[in-house]
């Protein structure tokens, strides 16, 4: 989401996703496709989280390696294509994920 909305560069996003995959975490699960009352359950969960916080959503977004920013709105139209992207990435057959060279 951070990359898609311009908060995170493509290069940093690639490095972060590669790191997550290289240590054995999955970026996608079929449960992300589940629906709740005709809406993606993950979006319903965001709405419930906002309500739990008293009406103002606060989500920490990665904006760079070691950098973050709190956002208070999520443009829900970005979520379905992001899930499709993560699904496609997870189905790619790769035995190892090389990490890009570290800076500094």
mmCIF file of the C-alpha atoms, coordinates in Angstrom:
data_MODEL
# 
_entry.id   MODEL 
# 
loop_
_atom_site.group_PDB 
_atom_site.id 
_atom_site.type_symbol 
_atom_site.label_atom_id 
_atom_site.label_alt_id 
_atom_site.label_comp_id 
_atom_site.label_asym_id 
_atom_site.label_entity_id 
_atom_site.label_seq_id 
_atom_site.pdbx_PDB_ins_code 
_atom_site.Cartn_x 
_atom_site.Cartn_y 
_atom_site.Cartn_z 
_atom_site.occupancy 
_atom_site.B_iso_or_equiv 
_atom_site.pdbx_formal_charge 
_atom_site.auth_seq_id 
_atom_site.auth_comp_id 
_atom_site.auth_asym_id 
_atom_site.auth_atom_id 
_atom_site.pdbx_PDB_model_num 
ATOM 1   C CA . UNK A 1 1   ? 0.000   0.000   0.000  1.00 0.00 ? 1   UNK A CA 1 
ATOM 2   C CA . UNK A 1 2   ? 2.797   2.398   0.877  1.00 0.00 ? 2   UNK A CA 1 
ATOM 3   C CA . UNK A 1 3   ? 4.482   1.839   -2.480 1.00 0.00 ? 3   UNK A CA 1 
ATOM 4   C CA . UNK A 1 4   ? 1.249   2.107   -4.437 1.00 0.00 ? 4   UNK A CA 1 
ATOM 5   C CA . UNK A 1 5   ? 0.365   5.418   -2.778 1.00 0.00 ? 5   UNK A CA 1 
ATOM 6   C CA . UNK A 1 6   ? 3.816   6.952   -3.201 1.00 0.00 ? 6   UNK A CA 1 
ATOM 7   C CA . UNK A 1 7   ? 4.957   6.703   0.420  1.00 0.00 ? 7   UNK A CA 1 
ATOM 8   C CA . UNK A 1 8   ? 7.620   4.088   -0.345 1.00 0.00 ? 8   UNK A CA 1 
ATOM 9   C CA . UNK A 1 9   ? 9.962   3.782   -3.310 1.00 0.00 ? 9   UNK A CA 1 
ATOM 10  C CA . UNK A 1 10  ? 9.828   0.761   -5.613 1.00 0.00 ? 10  UNK A CA 1 
ATOM 11  C CA . UNK A 1 11  ? 13.430  -0.112  -4.716 1.00 0.00 ? 11  UNK A CA 1 
ATOM 12  C CA . UNK A 1 12  ? 12.843  -0.035  -0.958 1.00 0.00 ? 12  UNK A CA 1 
ATOM 13  C CA . UNK A 1 13  ? 9.598   -1.961  -1.336 1.00 0.00 ? 13  UNK A CA 1 
ATOM 14  C CA . UNK A 1 14  ? 11.389  -4.683  -3.331 1.00 0.00 ? 14  UNK A CA 1 
ATOM 15  C CA . UNK A 1 15  ? 14.111  -4.934  -0.687 1.00 0.00 ? 15  UNK A CA 1 
ATOM 16  C CA . UNK A 1 16  ? 11.592  -5.180  2.146  1.00 0.00 ? 16  UNK A CA 1 
ATOM 17  C CA . UNK A 1 17  ? 9.454   -7.816  0.418  1.00 0.00 ? 17  UNK A CA 1 
ATOM 18  C CA . UNK A 1 18  ? 12.537  -9.841  -0.532 1.00 0.00 ? 18  UNK A CA 1 
ATOM 19  C CA . UNK A 1 19  ? 13.738  -9.769  3.073  1.00 0.00 ? 19  UNK A CA 1 
ATOM 20  C CA . UNK A 1 20  ? 10.354  -10.903 4.403  1.00 0.00 ? 20  UNK A CA 1 
ATOM 21  C CA . UNK A 1 21  ? 10.285  -13.784 1.919  1.00 0.00 ? 21  UNK A CA 1 
ATOM 22  C CA . UNK A 1 22  ? 13.921  -14.751 2.518  1.00 0.00 ? 22  UNK A CA 1 
ATOM 23  C CA . UNK A 1 23  ? 13.322  -15.363 6.213  1.00 0.00 ? 23  UNK A CA 1 
ATOM 24  C CA . UNK A 1 24  ? 10.393  -17.628 5.431  1.00 0.00 ? 24  UNK A CA 1 
ATOM 25  C CA . UNK A 1 25  ? 7.330   -15.451 5.777  1.00 0.00 ? 25  UNK A CA 1 
ATOM 26  C CA . UNK A 1 26  ? 4.550   -15.586 3.223  1.00 0.00 ? 26  UNK A CA 1 
ATOM 27  C CA . UNK A 1 27  ? 3.305   -12.339 1.734  1.00 0.00 ? 27  UNK A CA 1 
ATOM 28  C CA . UNK A 1 28  ? -0.084  -13.775 0.861  1.00 0.00 ? 28  UNK A CA 1 
ATOM 29  C CA . UNK A 1 29  ? -2.712  -16.104 2.262  1.00 0.00 ? 29  UNK A CA 1 
ATOM 30  C CA . UNK A 1 30  ? -5.986  -17.205 0.663  1.00 0.00 ? 30  UNK A CA 1 
ATOM 31  C CA . UNK A 1 31  ? -7.831  -15.897 3.707  1.00 0.00 ? 31  UNK A CA 1 
ATOM 32  C CA . UNK A 1 32  ? -7.123  -12.380 2.387  1.00 0.00 ? 32  UNK A CA 1 
ATOM 33  C CA . UNK A 1 33  ? -9.726  -13.118 -0.316 1.00 0.00 ? 33  UNK A CA 1 
ATOM 34  C CA . UNK A 1 34  ? -12.481 -13.953 2.194  1.00 0.00 ? 34  UNK A CA 1 
ATOM 35  C CA . UNK A 1 35  ? -15.647 -11.891 2.077  1.00 0.00 ? 35  UNK A CA 1 
ATOM 36  C CA . UNK A 1 36  ? -17.784 -10.557 4.919  1.00 0.00 ? 36  UNK A CA 1 
ATOM 37  C CA . UNK A 1 37  ? -21.222 -9.263  3.916  1.00 0.00 ? 37  UNK A CA 1 
ATOM 38  C CA . UNK A 1 38  ? -20.056 -8.772  0.312  1.00 0.00 ? 38  UNK A CA 1 
ATOM 39  C CA . UNK A 1 39  ? -16.927 -6.884  1.332  1.00 0.00 ? 39  UNK A CA 1 
ATOM 40  C CA . UNK A 1 40  ? -13.355 -8.087  1.642  1.00 0.00 ? 40  UNK A CA 1 
ATOM 41  C CA . UNK A 1 41  ? -12.986 -9.196  5.264  1.00 0.00 ? 41  UNK A CA 1 
ATOM 42  C CA . UNK A 1 42  ? -9.663  -7.338  5.531  1.00 0.00 ? 42  UNK A CA 1 
ATOM 43  C CA . UNK A 1 43  ? -11.472 -4.075  4.698  1.00 0.00 ? 43  UNK A CA 1 
ATOM 44  C CA . UNK A 1 44  ? -14.181 -4.855  7.223  1.00 0.00 ? 44  UNK A CA 1 
ATOM 45  C CA . UNK A 1 45  ? -11.405 -5.478  9.741  1.00 0.00 ? 45  UNK A CA 1 
ATOM 46  C CA . UNK A 1 46  ? -9.914  -2.045  9.031  1.00 0.00 ? 46  UNK A CA 1 
ATOM 47  C CA . UNK A 1 47  ? -13.312 -0.476  9.639  1.00 0.00 ? 47  UNK A CA 1 
ATOM 48  C CA . UNK A 1 48  ? -13.690 -2.345  12.937 1.00 0.00 ? 48  UNK A CA 1 
ATOM 49  C CA . UNK A 1 49  ? -10.183 -1.250  13.933 1.00 0.00 ? 49  UNK A CA 1 
ATOM 50  C CA . UNK A 1 50  ? -11.076 2.382   13.169 1.00 0.00 ? 50  UNK A CA 1 
ATOM 51  C CA . UNK A 1 51  ? -14.198 2.059   15.331 1.00 0.00 ? 51  UNK A CA 1 
ATOM 52  C CA . UNK A 1 52  ? -12.139 0.466   18.119 1.00 0.00 ? 52  UNK A CA 1 
ATOM 53  C CA . UNK A 1 53  ? -9.773  3.445   18.020 1.00 0.00 ? 53  UNK A CA 1 
ATOM 54  C CA . UNK A 1 54  ? -12.687 5.796   18.596 1.00 0.00 ? 54  UNK A CA 1 
ATOM 55  C CA . UNK A 1 55  ? -13.326 6.865   15.021 1.00 0.00 ? 55  UNK A CA 1 
ATOM 56  C CA . UNK A 1 56  ? -9.864  7.821   13.773 1.00 0.00 ? 56  UNK A CA 1 
ATOM 57  C CA . UNK A 1 57  ? -7.852  5.212   11.966 1.00 0.00 ? 57  UNK A CA 1 
ATOM 58  C CA . UNK A 1 58  ? -4.126  5.189   12.665 1.00 0.00 ? 58  UNK A CA 1 
ATOM 59  C CA . UNK A 1 59  ? -1.920  2.827   10.676 1.00 0.00 ? 59  UNK A CA 1 
ATOM 60  C CA . UNK A 1 60  ? 1.864   2.927   10.579 1.00 0.00 ? 60  UNK A CA 1 
ATOM 61  C CA . UNK A 1 61  ? 3.211   2.783   7.020  1.00 0.00 ? 61  UNK A CA 1 
ATOM 62  C CA . UNK A 1 62  ? 6.791   2.073   6.077  1.00 0.00 ? 62  UNK A CA 1 
ATOM 63  C CA . UNK A 1 63  ? 8.157   5.021   4.097  1.00 0.00 ? 63  UNK A CA 1 
ATOM 64  C CA . UNK A 1 64  ? 11.737  3.815   3.740  1.00 0.00 ? 64  UNK A CA 1 
ATOM 65  C CA . UNK A 1 65  ? 14.230  1.449   5.308  1.00 0.00 ? 65  UNK A CA 1 
ATOM 66  C CA . UNK A 1 66  ? 13.944  2.241   9.028  1.00 0.00 ? 66  UNK A CA 1 
ATOM 67  C CA . UNK A 1 67  ? 11.390  5.003   8.384  1.00 0.00 ? 67  UNK A CA 1 
ATOM 68  C CA . UNK A 1 68  ? 7.649   5.159   8.990  1.00 0.00 ? 68  UNK A CA 1 
ATOM 69  C CA . UNK A 1 69  ? 4.699   7.509   8.983  1.00 0.00 ? 69  UNK A CA 1 
ATOM 70  C CA . UNK A 1 70  ? 1.257   7.260   10.507 1.00 0.00 ? 70  UNK A CA 1 
ATOM 71  C CA . UNK A 1 71  ? -1.669  7.570   8.118  1.00 0.00 ? 71  UNK A CA 1 
ATOM 72  C CA . UNK A 1 72  ? -5.283  8.072   9.071  1.00 0.00 ? 72  UNK A CA 1 
ATOM 73  C CA . UNK A 1 73  ? -7.060  6.998   5.911  1.00 0.00 ? 73  UNK A CA 1 
ATOM 74  C CA . UNK A 1 74  ? -6.806  3.997   3.619  1.00 0.00 ? 74  UNK A CA 1 
ATOM 75  C CA . UNK A 1 75  ? -8.013  4.332   0.031  1.00 0.00 ? 75  UNK A CA 1 
ATOM 76  C CA . UNK A 1 76  ? -9.812  0.995   -0.162 1.00 0.00 ? 76  UNK A CA 1 
ATOM 77  C CA . UNK A 1 77  ? -9.755  0.892   -3.963 1.00 0.00 ? 77  UNK A CA 1 
ATOM 78  C CA . UNK A 1 78  ? -6.037  0.086   -3.739 1.00 0.00 ? 78  UNK A CA 1 
ATOM 79  C CA . UNK A 1 79  ? -6.549  -3.073  -1.680 1.00 0.00 ? 79  UNK A CA 1 
ATOM 80  C CA . UNK A 1 80  ? -7.909  -5.531  -4.317 1.00 0.00 ? 80  UNK A CA 1 
ATOM 81  C CA . UNK A 1 81  ? -5.090  -4.887  -6.837 1.00 0.00 ? 81  UNK A CA 1 
ATOM 82  C CA . UNK A 1 82  ? -2.508  -5.065  -4.028 1.00 0.00 ? 82  UNK A CA 1 
ATOM 83  C CA . UNK A 1 83  ? -3.873  -8.454  -2.981 1.00 0.00 ? 83  UNK A CA 1 
ATOM 84  C CA . UNK A 1 84  ? -3.715  -9.645  -6.589 1.00 0.00 ? 84  UNK A CA 1 
ATOM 85  C CA . UNK A 1 85  ? -0.110  -8.464  -6.838 1.00 0.00 ? 85  UNK A CA 1 
ATOM 86  C CA . UNK A 1 86  ? 0.858   -10.282 -3.645 1.00 0.00 ? 86  UNK A CA 1 
ATOM 87  C CA . UNK A 1 87  ? -0.990  -13.400 -4.799 1.00 0.00 ? 87  UNK A CA 1 
ATOM 88  C CA . UNK A 1 88  ? 0.871   -13.374 -8.117 1.00 0.00 ? 88  UNK A CA 1 
ATOM 89  C CA . UNK A 1 89  ? 4.180   -12.851 -6.353 1.00 0.00 ? 89  UNK A CA 1 
ATOM 90  C CA . UNK A 1 90  ? 3.490   -15.743 -3.977 1.00 0.00 ? 90  UNK A CA 1 
ATOM 91  C CA . UNK A 1 91  ? 2.806   -18.150 -6.841 1.00 0.00 ? 91  UNK A CA 1 
ATOM 92  C CA . UNK A 1 92  ? 6.110   -17.437 -8.550 1.00 0.00 ? 92  UNK A CA 1 
ATOM 93  C CA . UNK A 1 93  ? 8.366   -20.425 -8.099 1.00 0.00 ? 93  UNK A CA 1 
ATOM 94  C CA . UNK A 1 94  ? 11.633  -19.274 -6.575 1.00 0.00 ? 94  UNK A CA 1 
ATOM 95  C CA . UNK A 1 95  ? 13.944  -21.410 -4.479 1.00 0.00 ? 95  UNK A CA 1 
ATOM 96  C CA . UNK A 1 96  ? 15.890  -18.494 -3.064 1.00 0.00 ? 96  UNK A CA 1 
ATOM 97  C CA . UNK A 1 97  ? 15.238  -14.809 -2.960 1.00 0.00 ? 97  UNK A CA 1 
ATOM 98  C CA . UNK A 1 98  ? 18.468  -12.824 -3.339 1.00 0.00 ? 98  UNK A CA 1 
ATOM 99  C CA . UNK A 1 99  ? 18.609  -9.739  -1.194 1.00 0.00 ? 99  UNK A CA 1 
ATOM 100 C CA . UNK A 1 100 ? 19.705  -6.514  -2.850 1.00 0.00 ? 100 UNK A CA 1 
ATOM 101 C CA . UNK A 1 101 ? 22.992  -5.073  -1.618 1.00 0.00 ? 101 UNK A CA 1 
ATOM 102 C CA . UNK A 1 102 ? 22.713  -3.186  1.641  1.00 0.00 ? 102 UNK A CA 1 
ATOM 103 C CA . UNK A 1 103 ? 23.404  0.537   1.666  1.00 0.00 ? 103 UNK A CA 1 
ATOM 104 C CA . UNK A 1 104 ? 25.877  2.255   3.926  1.00 0.00 ? 104 UNK A CA 1 
# 
